[in-house]
CSV table of C-alpha atoms and ligand atoms in Angstrom, one decimal:
chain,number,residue,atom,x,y,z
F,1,UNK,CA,-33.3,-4.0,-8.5
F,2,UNK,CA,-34.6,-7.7,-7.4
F,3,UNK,CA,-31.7,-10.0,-7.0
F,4,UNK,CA,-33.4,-13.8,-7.6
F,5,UNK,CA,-31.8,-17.3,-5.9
F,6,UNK,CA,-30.2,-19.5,-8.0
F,7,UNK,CA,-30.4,-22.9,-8.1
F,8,UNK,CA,-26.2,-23.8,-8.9
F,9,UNK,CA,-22.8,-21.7,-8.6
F,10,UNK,CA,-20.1,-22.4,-10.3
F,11,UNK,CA,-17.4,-19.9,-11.1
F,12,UNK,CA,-13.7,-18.9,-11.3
F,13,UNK,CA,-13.2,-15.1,-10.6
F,14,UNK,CA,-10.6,-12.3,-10.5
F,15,UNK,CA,-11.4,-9.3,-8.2
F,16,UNK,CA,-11.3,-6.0,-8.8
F,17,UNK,CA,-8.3,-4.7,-7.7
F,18,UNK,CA,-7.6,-3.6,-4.0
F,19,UNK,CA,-9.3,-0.6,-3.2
F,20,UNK,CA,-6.8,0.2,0.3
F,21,UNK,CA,-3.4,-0.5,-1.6
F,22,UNK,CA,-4.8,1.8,-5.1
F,23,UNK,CA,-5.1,4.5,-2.4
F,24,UNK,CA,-2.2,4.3,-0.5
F,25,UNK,CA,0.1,3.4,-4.3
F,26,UNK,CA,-1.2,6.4,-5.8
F,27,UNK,CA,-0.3,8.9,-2.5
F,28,UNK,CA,3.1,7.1,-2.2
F,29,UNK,CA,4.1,7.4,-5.6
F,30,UNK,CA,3.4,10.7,-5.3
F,31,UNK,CA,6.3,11.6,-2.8
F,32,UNK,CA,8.4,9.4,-4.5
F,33,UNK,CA,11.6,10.8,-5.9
F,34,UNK,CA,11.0,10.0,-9.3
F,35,UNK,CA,8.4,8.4,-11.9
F,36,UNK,CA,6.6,5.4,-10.6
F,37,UNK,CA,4.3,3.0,-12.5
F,38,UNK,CA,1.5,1.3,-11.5
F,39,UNK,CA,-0.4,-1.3,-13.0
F,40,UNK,CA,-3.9,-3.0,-12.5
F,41,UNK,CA,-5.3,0.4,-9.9
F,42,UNK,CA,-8.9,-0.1,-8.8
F,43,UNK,CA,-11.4,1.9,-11.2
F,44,UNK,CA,-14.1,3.2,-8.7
F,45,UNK,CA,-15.7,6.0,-7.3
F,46,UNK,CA,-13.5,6.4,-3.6
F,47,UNK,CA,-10.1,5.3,-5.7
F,48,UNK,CA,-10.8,8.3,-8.7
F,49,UNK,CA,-10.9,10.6,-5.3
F,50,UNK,CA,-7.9,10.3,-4.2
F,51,UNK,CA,-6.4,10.0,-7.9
F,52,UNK,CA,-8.3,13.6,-8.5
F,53,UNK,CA,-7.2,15.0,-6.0
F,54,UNK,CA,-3.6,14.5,-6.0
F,55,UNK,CA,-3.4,15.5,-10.0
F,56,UNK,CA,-6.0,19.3,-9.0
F,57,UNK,CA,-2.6,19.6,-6.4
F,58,UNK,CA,0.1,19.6,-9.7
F,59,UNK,CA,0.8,15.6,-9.7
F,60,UNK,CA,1.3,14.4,-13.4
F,61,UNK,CA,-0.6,11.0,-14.8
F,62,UNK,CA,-0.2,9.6,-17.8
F,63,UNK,CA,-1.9,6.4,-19.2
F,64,UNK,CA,-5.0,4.9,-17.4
F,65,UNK,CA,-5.7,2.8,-14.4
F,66,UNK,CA,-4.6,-0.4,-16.5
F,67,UNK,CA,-1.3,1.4,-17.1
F,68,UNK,CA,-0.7,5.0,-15.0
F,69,UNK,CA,2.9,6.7,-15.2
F,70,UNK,CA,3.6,9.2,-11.9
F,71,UNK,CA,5.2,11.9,-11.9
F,72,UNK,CA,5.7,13.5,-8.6
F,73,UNK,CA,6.2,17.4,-8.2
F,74,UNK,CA,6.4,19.9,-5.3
F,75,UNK,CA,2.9,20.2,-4.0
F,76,UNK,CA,1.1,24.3,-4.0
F,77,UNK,CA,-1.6,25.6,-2.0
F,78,UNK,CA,-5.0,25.8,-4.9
F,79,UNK,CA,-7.6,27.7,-4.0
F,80,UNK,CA,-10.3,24.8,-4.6
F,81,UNK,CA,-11.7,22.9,-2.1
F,82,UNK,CA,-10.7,18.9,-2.9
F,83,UNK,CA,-13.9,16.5,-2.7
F,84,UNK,CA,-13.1,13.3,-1.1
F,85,UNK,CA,-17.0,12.2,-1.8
F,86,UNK,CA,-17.7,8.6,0.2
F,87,UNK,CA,-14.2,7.8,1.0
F,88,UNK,CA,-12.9,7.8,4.8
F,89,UNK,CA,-9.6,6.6,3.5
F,90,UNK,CA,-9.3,9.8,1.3
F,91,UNK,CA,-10.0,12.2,3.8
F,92,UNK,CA,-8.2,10.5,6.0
F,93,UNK,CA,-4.8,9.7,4.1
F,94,UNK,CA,-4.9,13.0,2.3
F,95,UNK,CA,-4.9,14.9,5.3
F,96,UNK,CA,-1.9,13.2,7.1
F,97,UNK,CA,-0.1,13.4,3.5
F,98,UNK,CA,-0.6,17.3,3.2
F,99,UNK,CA,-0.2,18.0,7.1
F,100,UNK,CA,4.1,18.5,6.2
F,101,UNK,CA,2.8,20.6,2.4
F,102,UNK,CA,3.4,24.5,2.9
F,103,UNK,CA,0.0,25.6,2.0
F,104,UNK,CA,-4.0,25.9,3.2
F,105,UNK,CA,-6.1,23.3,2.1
F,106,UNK,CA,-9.4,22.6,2.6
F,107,UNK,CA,-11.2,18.9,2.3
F,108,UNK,CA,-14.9,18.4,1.9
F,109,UNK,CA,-17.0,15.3,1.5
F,110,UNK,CA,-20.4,13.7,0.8
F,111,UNK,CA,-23.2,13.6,3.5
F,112,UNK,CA,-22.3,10.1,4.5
F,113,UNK,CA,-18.7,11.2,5.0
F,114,UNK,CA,-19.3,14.7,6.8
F,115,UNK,CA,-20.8,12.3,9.5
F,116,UNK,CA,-17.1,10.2,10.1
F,117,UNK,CA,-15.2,11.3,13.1
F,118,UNK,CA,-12.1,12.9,12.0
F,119,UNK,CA,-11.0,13.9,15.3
F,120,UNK,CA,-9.0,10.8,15.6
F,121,UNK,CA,-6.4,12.0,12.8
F,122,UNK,CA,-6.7,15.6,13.8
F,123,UNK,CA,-5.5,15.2,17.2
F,124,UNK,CA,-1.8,13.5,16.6
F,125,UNK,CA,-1.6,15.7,13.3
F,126,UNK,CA,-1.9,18.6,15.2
F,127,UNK,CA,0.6,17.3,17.8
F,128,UNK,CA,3.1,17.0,14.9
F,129,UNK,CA,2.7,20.8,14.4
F,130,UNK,CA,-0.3,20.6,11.6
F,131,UNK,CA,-2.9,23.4,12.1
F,132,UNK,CA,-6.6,21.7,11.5
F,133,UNK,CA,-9.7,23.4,12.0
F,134,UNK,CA,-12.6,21.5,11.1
F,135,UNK,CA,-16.2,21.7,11.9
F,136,UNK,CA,-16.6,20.0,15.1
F,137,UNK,CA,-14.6,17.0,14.9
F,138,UNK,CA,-15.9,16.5,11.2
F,139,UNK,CA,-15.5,17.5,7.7
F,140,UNK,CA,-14.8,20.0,6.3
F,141,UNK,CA,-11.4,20.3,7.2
F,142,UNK,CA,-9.2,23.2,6.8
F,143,UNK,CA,-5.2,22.3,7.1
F,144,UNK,CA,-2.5,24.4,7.3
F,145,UNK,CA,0.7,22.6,6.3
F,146,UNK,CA,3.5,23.0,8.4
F,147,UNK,CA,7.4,21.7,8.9
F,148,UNK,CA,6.3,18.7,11.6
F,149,UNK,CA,8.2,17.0,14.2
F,150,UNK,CA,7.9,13.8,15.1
F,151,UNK,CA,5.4,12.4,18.2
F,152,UNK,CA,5.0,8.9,20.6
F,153,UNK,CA,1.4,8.4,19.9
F,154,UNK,CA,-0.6,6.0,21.1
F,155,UNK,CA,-3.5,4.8,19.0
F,156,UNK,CA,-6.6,4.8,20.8
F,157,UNK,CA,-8.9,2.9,17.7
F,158,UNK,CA,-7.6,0.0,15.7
F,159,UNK,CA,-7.5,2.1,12.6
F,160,UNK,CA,-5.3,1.7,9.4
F,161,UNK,CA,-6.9,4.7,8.4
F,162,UNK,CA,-5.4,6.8,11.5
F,163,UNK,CA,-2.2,4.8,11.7
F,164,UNK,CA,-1.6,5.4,8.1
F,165,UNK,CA,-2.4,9.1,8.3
F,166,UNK,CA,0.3,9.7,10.9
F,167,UNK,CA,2.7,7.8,9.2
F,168,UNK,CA,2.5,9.5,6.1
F,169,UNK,CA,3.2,12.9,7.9
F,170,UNK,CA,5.9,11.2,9.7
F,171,UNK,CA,7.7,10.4,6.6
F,172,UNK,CA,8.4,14.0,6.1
F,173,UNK,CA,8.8,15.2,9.8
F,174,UNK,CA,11.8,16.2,11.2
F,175,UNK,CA,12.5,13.5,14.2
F,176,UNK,CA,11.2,9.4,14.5
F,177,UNK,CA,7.2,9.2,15.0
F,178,UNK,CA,6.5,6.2,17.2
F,179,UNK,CA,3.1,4.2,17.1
F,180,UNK,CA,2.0,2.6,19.4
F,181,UNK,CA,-1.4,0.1,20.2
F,182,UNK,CA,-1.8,-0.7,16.7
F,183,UNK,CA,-3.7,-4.5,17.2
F,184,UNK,CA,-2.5,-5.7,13.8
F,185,UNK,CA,-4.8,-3.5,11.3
F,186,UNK,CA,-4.4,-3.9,7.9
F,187,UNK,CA,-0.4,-3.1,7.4
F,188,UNK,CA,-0.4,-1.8,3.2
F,189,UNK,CA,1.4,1.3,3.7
F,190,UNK,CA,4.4,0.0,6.0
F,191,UNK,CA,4.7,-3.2,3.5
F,192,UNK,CA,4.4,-0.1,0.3
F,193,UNK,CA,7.1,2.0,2.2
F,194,UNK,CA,9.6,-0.7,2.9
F,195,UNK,CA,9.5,-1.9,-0.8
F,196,UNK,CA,9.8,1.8,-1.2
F,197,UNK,CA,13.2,1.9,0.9
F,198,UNK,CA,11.7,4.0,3.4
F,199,UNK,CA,12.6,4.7,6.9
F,200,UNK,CA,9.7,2.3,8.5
F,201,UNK,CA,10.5,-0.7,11.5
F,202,UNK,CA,7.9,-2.4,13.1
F,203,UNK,CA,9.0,-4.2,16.5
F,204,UNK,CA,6.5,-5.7,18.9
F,205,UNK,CA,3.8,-4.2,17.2
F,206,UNK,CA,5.7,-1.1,17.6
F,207,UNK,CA,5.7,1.0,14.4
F,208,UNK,CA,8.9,3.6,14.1
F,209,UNK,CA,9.1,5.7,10.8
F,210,UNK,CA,11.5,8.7,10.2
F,211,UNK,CA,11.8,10.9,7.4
F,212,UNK,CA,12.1,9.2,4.0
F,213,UNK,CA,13.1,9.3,0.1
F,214,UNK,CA,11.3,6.7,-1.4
F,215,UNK,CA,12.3,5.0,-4.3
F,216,UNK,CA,9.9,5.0,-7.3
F,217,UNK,CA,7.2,2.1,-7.3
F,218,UNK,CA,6.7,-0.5,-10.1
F,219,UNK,CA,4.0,-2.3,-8.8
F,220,UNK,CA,0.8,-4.4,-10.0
F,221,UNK,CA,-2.4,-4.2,-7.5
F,222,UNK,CA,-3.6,-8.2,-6.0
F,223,UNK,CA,-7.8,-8.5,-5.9
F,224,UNK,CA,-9.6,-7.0,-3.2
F,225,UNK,CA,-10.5,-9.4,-0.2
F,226,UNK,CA,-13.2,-7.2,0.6
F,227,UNK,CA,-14.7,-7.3,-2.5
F,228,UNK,CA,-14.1,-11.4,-2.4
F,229,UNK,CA,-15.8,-11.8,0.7
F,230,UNK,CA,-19.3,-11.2,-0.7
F,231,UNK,CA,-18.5,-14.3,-3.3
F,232,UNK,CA,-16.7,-16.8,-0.3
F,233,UNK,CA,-20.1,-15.9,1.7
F,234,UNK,CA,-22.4,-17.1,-1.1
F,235,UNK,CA,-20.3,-20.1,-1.8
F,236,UNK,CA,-20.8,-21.5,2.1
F,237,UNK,CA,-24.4,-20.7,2.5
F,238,UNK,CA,-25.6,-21.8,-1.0
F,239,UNK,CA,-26.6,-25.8,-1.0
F,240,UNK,CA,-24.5,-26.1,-4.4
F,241,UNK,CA,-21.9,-24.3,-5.2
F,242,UNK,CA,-18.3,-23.9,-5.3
F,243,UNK,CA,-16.7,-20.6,-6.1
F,244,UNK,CA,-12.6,-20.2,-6.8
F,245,UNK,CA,-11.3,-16.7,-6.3
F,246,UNK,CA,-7.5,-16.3,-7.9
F,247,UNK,CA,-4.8,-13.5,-7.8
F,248,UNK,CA,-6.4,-12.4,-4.7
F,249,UNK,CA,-5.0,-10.6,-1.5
F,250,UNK,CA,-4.0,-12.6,1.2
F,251,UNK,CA,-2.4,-10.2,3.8
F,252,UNK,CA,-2.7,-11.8,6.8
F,253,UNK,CA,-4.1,-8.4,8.2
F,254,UNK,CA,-7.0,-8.9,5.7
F,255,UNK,CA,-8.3,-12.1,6.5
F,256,UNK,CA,-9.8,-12.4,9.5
F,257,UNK,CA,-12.9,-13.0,7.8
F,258,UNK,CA,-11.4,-16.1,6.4
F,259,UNK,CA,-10.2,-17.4,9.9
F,260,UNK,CA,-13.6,-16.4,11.8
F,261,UNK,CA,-15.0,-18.4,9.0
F,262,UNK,CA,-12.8,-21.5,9.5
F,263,UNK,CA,-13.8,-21.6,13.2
F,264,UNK,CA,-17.6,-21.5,11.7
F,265,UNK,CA,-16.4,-24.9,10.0
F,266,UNK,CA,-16.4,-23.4,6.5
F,267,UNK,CA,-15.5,-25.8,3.4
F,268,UNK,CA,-12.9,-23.3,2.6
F,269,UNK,CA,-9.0,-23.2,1.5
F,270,UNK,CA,-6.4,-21.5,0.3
F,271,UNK,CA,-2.9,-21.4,-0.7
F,272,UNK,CA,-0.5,-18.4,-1.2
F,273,UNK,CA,1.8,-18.3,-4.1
F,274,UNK,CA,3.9,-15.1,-4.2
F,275,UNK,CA,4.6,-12.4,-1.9
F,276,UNK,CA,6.1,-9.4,-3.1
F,277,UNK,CA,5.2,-7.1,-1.0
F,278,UNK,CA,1.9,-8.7,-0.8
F,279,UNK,CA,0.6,-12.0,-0.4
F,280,UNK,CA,-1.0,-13.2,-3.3
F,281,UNK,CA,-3.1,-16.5,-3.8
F,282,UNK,CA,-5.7,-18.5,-4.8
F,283,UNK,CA,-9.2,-19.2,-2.5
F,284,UNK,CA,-11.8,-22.2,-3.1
F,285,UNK,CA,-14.9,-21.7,-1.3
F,286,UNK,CA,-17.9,-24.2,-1.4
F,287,UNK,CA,-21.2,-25.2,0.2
F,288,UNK,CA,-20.5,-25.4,3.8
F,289,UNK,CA,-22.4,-26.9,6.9
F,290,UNK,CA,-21.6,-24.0,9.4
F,291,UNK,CA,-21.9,-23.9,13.4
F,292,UNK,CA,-22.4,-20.8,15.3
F,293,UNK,CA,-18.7,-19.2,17.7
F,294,UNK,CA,-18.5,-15.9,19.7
F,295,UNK,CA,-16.2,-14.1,16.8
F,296,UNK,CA,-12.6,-13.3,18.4
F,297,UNK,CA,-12.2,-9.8,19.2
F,298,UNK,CA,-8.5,-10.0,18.0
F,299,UNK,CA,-9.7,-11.1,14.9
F,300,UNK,CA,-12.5,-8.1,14.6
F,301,UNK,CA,-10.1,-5.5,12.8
F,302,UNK,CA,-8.6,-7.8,10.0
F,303,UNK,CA,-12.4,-8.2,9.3
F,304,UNK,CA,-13.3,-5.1,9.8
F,305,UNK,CA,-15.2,-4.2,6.3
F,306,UNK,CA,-16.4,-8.3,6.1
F,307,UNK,CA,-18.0,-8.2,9.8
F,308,UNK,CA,-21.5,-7.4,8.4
F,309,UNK,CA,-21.4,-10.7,6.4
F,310,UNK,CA,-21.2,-12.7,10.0
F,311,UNK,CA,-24.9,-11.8,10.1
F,312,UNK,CA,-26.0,-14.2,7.1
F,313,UNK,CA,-23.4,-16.7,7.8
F,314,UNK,CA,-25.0,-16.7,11.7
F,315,UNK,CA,-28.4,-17.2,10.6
F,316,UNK,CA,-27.6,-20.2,8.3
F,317,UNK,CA,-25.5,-21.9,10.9
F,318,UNK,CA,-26.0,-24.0,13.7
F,319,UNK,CA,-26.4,-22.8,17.1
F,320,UNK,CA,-25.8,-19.0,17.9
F,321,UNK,CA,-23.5,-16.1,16.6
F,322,UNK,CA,-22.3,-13.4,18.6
F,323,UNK,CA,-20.5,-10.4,17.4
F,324,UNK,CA,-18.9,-7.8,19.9
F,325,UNK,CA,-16.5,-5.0,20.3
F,326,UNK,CA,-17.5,-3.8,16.6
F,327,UNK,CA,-18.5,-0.5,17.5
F,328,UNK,CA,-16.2,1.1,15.0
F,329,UNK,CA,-19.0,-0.4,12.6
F,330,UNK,CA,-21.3,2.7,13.6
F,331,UNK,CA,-18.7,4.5,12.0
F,332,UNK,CA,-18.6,3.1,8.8
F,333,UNK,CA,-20.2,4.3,5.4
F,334,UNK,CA,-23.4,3.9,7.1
F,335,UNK,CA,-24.1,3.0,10.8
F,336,UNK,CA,-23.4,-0.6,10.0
F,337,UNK,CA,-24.6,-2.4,13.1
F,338,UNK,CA,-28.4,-0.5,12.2
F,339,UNK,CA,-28.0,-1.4,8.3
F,340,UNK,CA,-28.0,-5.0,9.0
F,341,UNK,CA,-29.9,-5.3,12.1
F,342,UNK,CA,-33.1,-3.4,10.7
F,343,UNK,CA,-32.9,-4.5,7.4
F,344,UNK,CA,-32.7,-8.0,8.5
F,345,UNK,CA,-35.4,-7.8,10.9
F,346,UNK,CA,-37.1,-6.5,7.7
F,347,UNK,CA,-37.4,-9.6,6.3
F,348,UNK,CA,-38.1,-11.8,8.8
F,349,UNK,CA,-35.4,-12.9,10.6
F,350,UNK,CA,-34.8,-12.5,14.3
F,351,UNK,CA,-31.6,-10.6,15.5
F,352,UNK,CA,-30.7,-8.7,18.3
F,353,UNK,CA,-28.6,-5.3,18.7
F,354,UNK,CA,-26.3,-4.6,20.8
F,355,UNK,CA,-24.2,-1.0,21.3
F,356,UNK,CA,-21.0,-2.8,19.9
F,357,UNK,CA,-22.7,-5.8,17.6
F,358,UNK,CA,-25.4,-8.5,16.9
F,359,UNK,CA,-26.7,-12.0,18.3
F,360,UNK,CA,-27.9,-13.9,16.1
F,361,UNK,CA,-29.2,-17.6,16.0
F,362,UNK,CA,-28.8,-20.5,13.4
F,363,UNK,CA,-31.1,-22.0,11.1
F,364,UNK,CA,-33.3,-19.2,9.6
F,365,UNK,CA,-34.7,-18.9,6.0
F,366,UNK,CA,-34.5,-15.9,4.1
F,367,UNK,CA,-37.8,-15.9,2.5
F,368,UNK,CA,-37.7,-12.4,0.4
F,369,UNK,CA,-38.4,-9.1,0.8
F,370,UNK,CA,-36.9,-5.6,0.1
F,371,UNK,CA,-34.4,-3.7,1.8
F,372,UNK,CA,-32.5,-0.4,2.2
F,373,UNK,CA,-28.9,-0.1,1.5
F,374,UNK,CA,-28.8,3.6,3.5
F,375,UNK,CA,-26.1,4.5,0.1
F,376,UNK,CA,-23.6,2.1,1.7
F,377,UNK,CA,-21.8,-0.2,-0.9
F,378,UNK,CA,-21.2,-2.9,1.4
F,379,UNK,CA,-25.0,-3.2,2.6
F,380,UNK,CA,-25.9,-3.0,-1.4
F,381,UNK,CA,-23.7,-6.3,-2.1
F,382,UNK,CA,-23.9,-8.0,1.0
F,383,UNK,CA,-28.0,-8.2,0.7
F,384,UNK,CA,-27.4,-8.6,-3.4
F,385,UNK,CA,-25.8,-12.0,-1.7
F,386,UNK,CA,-28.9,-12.6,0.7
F,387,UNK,CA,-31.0,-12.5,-2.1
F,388,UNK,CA,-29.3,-15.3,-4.1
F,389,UNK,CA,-29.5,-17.8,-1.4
F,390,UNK,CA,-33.3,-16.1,-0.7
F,391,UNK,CA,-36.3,-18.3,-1.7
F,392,UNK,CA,-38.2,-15.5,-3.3
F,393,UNK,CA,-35.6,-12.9,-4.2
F,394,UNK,CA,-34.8,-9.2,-2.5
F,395,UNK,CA,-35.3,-6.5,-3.9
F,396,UNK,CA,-32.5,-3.9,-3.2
F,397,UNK,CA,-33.8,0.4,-3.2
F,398,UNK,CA,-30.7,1.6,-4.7
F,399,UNK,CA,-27.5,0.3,-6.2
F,400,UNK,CA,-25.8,2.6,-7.3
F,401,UNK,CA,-23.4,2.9,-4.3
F,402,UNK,CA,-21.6,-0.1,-5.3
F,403,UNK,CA,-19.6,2.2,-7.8
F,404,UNK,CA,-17.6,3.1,-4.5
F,405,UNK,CA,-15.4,0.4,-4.7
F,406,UNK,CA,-16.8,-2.6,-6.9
F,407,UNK,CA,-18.6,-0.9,-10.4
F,408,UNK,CA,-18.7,-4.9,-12.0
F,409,UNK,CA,-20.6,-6.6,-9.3
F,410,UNK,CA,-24.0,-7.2,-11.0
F,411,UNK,CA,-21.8,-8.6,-14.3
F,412,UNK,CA,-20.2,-10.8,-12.1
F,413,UNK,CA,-23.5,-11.8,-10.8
F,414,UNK,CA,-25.1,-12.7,-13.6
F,415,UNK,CA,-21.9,-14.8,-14.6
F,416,UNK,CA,-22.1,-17.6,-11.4
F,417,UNK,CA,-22.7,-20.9,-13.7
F,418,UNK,CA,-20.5,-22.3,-16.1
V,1,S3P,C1,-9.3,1.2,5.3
V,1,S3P,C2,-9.3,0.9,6.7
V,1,S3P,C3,-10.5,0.5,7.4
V,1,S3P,C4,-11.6,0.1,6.4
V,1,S3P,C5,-11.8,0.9,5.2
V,1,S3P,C6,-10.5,1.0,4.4
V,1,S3P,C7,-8.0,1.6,4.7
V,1,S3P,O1,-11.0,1.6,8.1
V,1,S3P,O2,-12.9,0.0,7.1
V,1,S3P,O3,-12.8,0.4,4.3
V,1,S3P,O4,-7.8,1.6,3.5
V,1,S3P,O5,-7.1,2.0,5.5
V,1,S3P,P1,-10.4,1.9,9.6
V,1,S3P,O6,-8.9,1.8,9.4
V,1,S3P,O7,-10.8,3.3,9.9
V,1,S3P,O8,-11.0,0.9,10.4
């Protein structure tokens, strides 16, 4: 597909809905002690794994993603292997959730998946009393359920994925799981499990969870920062455009891409106007005359999934962008750090690598050219982007993979002017 500039943006969007709270409402509502309902879940590829799997282990749906009624039931052992395709969180949730299930289970994934270090959950699951063998560190997985106890764990990555793993065992363990060394990731499942009235405290950045009955969910899922991010980055680089984003996610352990961009001196706002358990709001974004920072490693895991984006908004600023300290990028859906760099270099631009980021300086033109997305939705929309602000347009190999978590993206593309 070639993705042409255009000449003026103006638009008003709703997101998709959030693709890391339709994971974690879907597992939750599953242990709850009675029917949940959930409104407005995210219809994509990584979201319809998780939902799959939990209904091939004896949960009961009923209605749609608009509308889905829960049912929650005693979880058995099937003999089929559940397929968590693309999606890290899957695997990753999943396993912590059926760590405490009496049963063998075995967890599988696509290429790009069985390349994701699973070690990091496998290690304090098995401390809780989980058996896990896997292949090397990686998928597949193979987990014996067992009755866990509860473990003072320190986490050595800044992971939501990991943190939320271990807290979803804890929450049917015997005695208090401590965590420890979270740096602020994303925070959806605590928020989910207090509205939930769960046994969950979080003190200093000290996270304490015991085992829980949660209460039944009625909950309707914000827009998707993530998925936002792609439109906020055209709206500052483009010379005339203005983009307003509403009913979108504002968790402050979302946004670091918004406060990294602030510090670039983006022509950018936003207001919050509900907060139940999420913050919810509104975001105006326009053409912006940006200036080059070192990006705040405290700020790198509340960007996490936006970090690629720094690269265009580096190259159309003033002075010099460095990113560091992102080496959990070469962990990603596709070796991140590579995806960008090499595709960038590809047409034309000069950046340099580093182990853990990029430097990159101001003031470059993105003439045209093609690229390779590696089957990585976030490289497929953020070079979709590139080649709207492009002066010849870039033509993109394959994108498909933005099914994963955003299936509308092209439709909201061609929909920029009114
Ligand atoms: C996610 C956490 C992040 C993020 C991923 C979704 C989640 O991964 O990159 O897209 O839903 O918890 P890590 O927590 O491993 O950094």
């Amino acid at each position: 597909m070639k993705i042409m500039p255009v000449k003026r943006i103006r638009a008003k969007l709703i997101m998709p809905p959030d693709k890391s709270i339709t994971h974690r409402v879907l597992i939750l509502s599953s242990m709850a002690k009675d029917k949940s309902i959930l409104y407005n879940l995210l219809n994509a590829d990584d979201t319809k794994r998780t939902y799959n799997i939990l209904k091939s282990l004896g949960i009961k749906f009923k209605g749609d993603f608009n509308k889905l009624e829960v049912y929650p039931k005693t979880i058995k052992e099937i003999e089929k292997p559940l397929y968590c395709g693309n999606s890290g969180t899957t695997a990753r949730l999943i396993s912590g959730y059926l760590s405490s299930k009496n049963g063998l289970f075995v967890l599988y994934g696509d290429k790009s998946l069985s390349k994701r270090p699973m070690e990091r959950i496998i290690t304090p699951l098995e401390m809780m009393g989980a058996k896990i063998d896997s292949r090397k560190g990686y998928l597949p997985l193979i987990i014996k359920g067992n009755k866990l106890k509860g473990i003072d764990y320190t986490l050595p990555i800044p992971s939501a994925q990991l943190k939320s793993s271990i807290i979803l065992a804890a929450l049917n363990s015997e005695e208090k799981t401590i965590i420890k060394g979270d740096k602020n990731s994303r925070d959806h499942t605590e928020r989910l499990i207090k509205q939930m009235n769960g046994k969950i405290d979080v003190k200093n950045d000290v996270i304490y969870v015991e085992k829980s009955v949660l209460e039944p969910l009625k909950y309707s899922i914000p827009g998707d920062f993530s998925s936002a991010a792609f439109f906020i980055t055209l709206a500052i680089l483009h010379p005339n455009a203005k983009i307003i984003i509403d009913n979108i996610n504002l968790n402050p352990t979302r946004i670091g891409f918004l406060k990294i961009l602030e510090k670039m001196n983006a022509n950018i706002s936003y207001e919050i106007f509900e907060s139940n358990p999420e913050p919810i709001g509104r975001i105006i974004a326009e053409s912006s005359n940006l200036k080059g920072i070192k990006i705040p490693e405290k700020l790198i895991p509340n960007a996490i999934d936006e970090l690629p984006l720094i690269a265009l908004v580096g190259l159309k600023s003033e002075g010099r962008t460095i990113l560091k300290n992102a080496s959990e990028l070469r962990v990603k859906e596709s070796d991140r750090i590579k995806s960008v760099v090499s595709n960038l270099k590809n047409l034309g631009i000069e950046i340099e690598e580093l182990k853990d980021g990029f430097v990159i300086d101001g003031k470059q033109d993105i003439v045209g050219g093609k690229i390779k997305t590696y089957n990585d939705h976030r490289i497929a929309m953020m070079f979709s982007i590139a080649g709207l602000i492009s002066k010849e347009g870039i033509e993109i190999d394959n994108v498909k993979s933005v099914n994963i978590s955003f299936p509308t993206f092209f439709k909201y593309i061609e929909h920029l002017s009114f």
